[in-house]
Short mmCIF file of C-alpha atoms in Angstrom, two decimals:
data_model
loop_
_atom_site.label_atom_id
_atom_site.label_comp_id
_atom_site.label_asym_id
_atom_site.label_seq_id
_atom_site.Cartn_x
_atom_site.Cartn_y
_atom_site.Cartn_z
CA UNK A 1 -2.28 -5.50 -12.72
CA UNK A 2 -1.62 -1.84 -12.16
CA UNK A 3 0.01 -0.33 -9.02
CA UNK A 4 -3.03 0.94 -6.86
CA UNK A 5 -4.89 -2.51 -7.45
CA UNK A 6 -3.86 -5.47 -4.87
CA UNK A 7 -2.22 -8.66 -5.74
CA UNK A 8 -3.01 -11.99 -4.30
CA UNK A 9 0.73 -12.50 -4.50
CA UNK A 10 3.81 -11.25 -3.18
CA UNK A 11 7.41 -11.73 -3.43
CA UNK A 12 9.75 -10.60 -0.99
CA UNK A 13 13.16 -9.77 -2.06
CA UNK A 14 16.44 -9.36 0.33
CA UNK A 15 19.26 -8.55 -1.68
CA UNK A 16 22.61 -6.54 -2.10
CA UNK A 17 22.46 -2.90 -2.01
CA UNK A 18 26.45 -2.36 -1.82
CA UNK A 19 27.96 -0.32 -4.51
CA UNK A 20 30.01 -2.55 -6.76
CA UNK A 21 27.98 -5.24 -7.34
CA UNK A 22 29.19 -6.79 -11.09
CA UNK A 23 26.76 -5.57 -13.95
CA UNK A 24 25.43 -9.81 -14.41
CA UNK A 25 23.62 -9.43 -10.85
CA UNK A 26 22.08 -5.90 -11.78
CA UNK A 27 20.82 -7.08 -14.83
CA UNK A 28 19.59 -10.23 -13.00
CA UNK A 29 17.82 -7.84 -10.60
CA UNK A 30 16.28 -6.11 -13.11
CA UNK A 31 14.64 -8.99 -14.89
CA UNK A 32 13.30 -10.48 -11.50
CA UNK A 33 11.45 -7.01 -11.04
CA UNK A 34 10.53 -7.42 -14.87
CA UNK A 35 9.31 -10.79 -14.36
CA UNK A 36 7.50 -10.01 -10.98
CA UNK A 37 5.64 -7.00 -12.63
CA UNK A 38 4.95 -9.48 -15.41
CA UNK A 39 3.14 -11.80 -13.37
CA UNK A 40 0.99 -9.30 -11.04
CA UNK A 41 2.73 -9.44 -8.25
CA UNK A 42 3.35 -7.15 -5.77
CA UNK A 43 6.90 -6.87 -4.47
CA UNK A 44 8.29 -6.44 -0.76
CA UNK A 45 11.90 -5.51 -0.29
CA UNK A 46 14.75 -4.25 1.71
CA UNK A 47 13.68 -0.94 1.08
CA UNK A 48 17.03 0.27 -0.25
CA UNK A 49 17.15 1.97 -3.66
CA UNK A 50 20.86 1.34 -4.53
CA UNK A 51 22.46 -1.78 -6.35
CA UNK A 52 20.93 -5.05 -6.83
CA UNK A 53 17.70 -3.95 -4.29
CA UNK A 54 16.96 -0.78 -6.30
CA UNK A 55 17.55 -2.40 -9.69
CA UNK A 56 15.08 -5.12 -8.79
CA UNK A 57 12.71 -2.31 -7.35
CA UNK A 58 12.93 -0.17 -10.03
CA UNK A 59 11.98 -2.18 -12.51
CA UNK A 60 9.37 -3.95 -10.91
CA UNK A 61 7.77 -0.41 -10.45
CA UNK A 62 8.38 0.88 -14.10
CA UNK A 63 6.30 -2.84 -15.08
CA UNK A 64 3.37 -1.78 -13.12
CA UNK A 65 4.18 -3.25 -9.63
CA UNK A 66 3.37 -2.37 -6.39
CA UNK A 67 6.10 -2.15 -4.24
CA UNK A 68 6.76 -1.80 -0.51
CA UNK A 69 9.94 -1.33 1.19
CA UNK A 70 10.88 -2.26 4.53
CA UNK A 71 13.80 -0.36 6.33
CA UNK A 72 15.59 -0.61 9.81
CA UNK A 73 15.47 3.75 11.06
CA UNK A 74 19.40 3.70 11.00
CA UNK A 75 19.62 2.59 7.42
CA UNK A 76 17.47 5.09 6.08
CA UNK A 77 20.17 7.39 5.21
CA UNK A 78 23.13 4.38 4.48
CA UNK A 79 20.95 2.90 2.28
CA UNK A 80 19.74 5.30 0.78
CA UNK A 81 15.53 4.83 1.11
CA UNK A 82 13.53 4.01 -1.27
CA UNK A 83 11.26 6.44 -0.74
CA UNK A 84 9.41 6.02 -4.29
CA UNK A 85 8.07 2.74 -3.12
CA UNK A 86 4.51 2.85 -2.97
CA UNK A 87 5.03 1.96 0.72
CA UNK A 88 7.71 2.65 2.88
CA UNK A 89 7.57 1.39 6.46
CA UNK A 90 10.30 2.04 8.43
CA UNK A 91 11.18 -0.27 11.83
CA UNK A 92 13.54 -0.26 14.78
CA UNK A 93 15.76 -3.38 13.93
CA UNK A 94 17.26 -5.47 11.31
CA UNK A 95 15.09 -8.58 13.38
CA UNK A 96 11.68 -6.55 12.91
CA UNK A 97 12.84 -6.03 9.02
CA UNK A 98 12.88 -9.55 8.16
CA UNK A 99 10.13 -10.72 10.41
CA UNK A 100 8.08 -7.74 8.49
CA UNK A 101 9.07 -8.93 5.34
#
């Protein structure tokens, strides 16, 4: 299932997006985004496109997914946006994040 079409599934994923995270967990990231792209799915995230949350991004994108990121207005810049995700919706507070997600 390509990008622009809509899944009947999503997955959301919270995860890292510290510097320093041990090359295992990237690599982990990286094959959940592989395996979500796999499967159709459409992923939801942090909205961060460093570490463990832009590995698993990333590659869910490069496999076809549709992604859509979900980032607190005072992280934008910390976190670095992902501003490649096909969506990008930006909210007050860390609360509205995860009741968004």
């Amino acid at each position: 299932m390509g990008r622009n079409a809509l899944s009947a599934f999503s997955v959301c994923v919270y995860c890292g997006s510290i510097e320093g995270i041990p090359p295992r967990y990237l690599a982990l990231a990286e094959e959940v985004g592989r395996q979500i792209a796999a499967r159709g799915w459409q992923l939801v995230s942090g909205g961060g496109r460093t570490a463990m949350m832009g590995a698993v991004t990333a590659a869910a994108r490069a496999g076809g997914a549709r992604t859509i990121g979900v980032i607190p207005r005072r992280l934008m810049d910390l976190e670095v946006a992902d501003t490649a995700s096909d969506e990008l919706l930006v909210v007050d507070t860390m609360r509205e994040r995860k009741a968004l997600m």
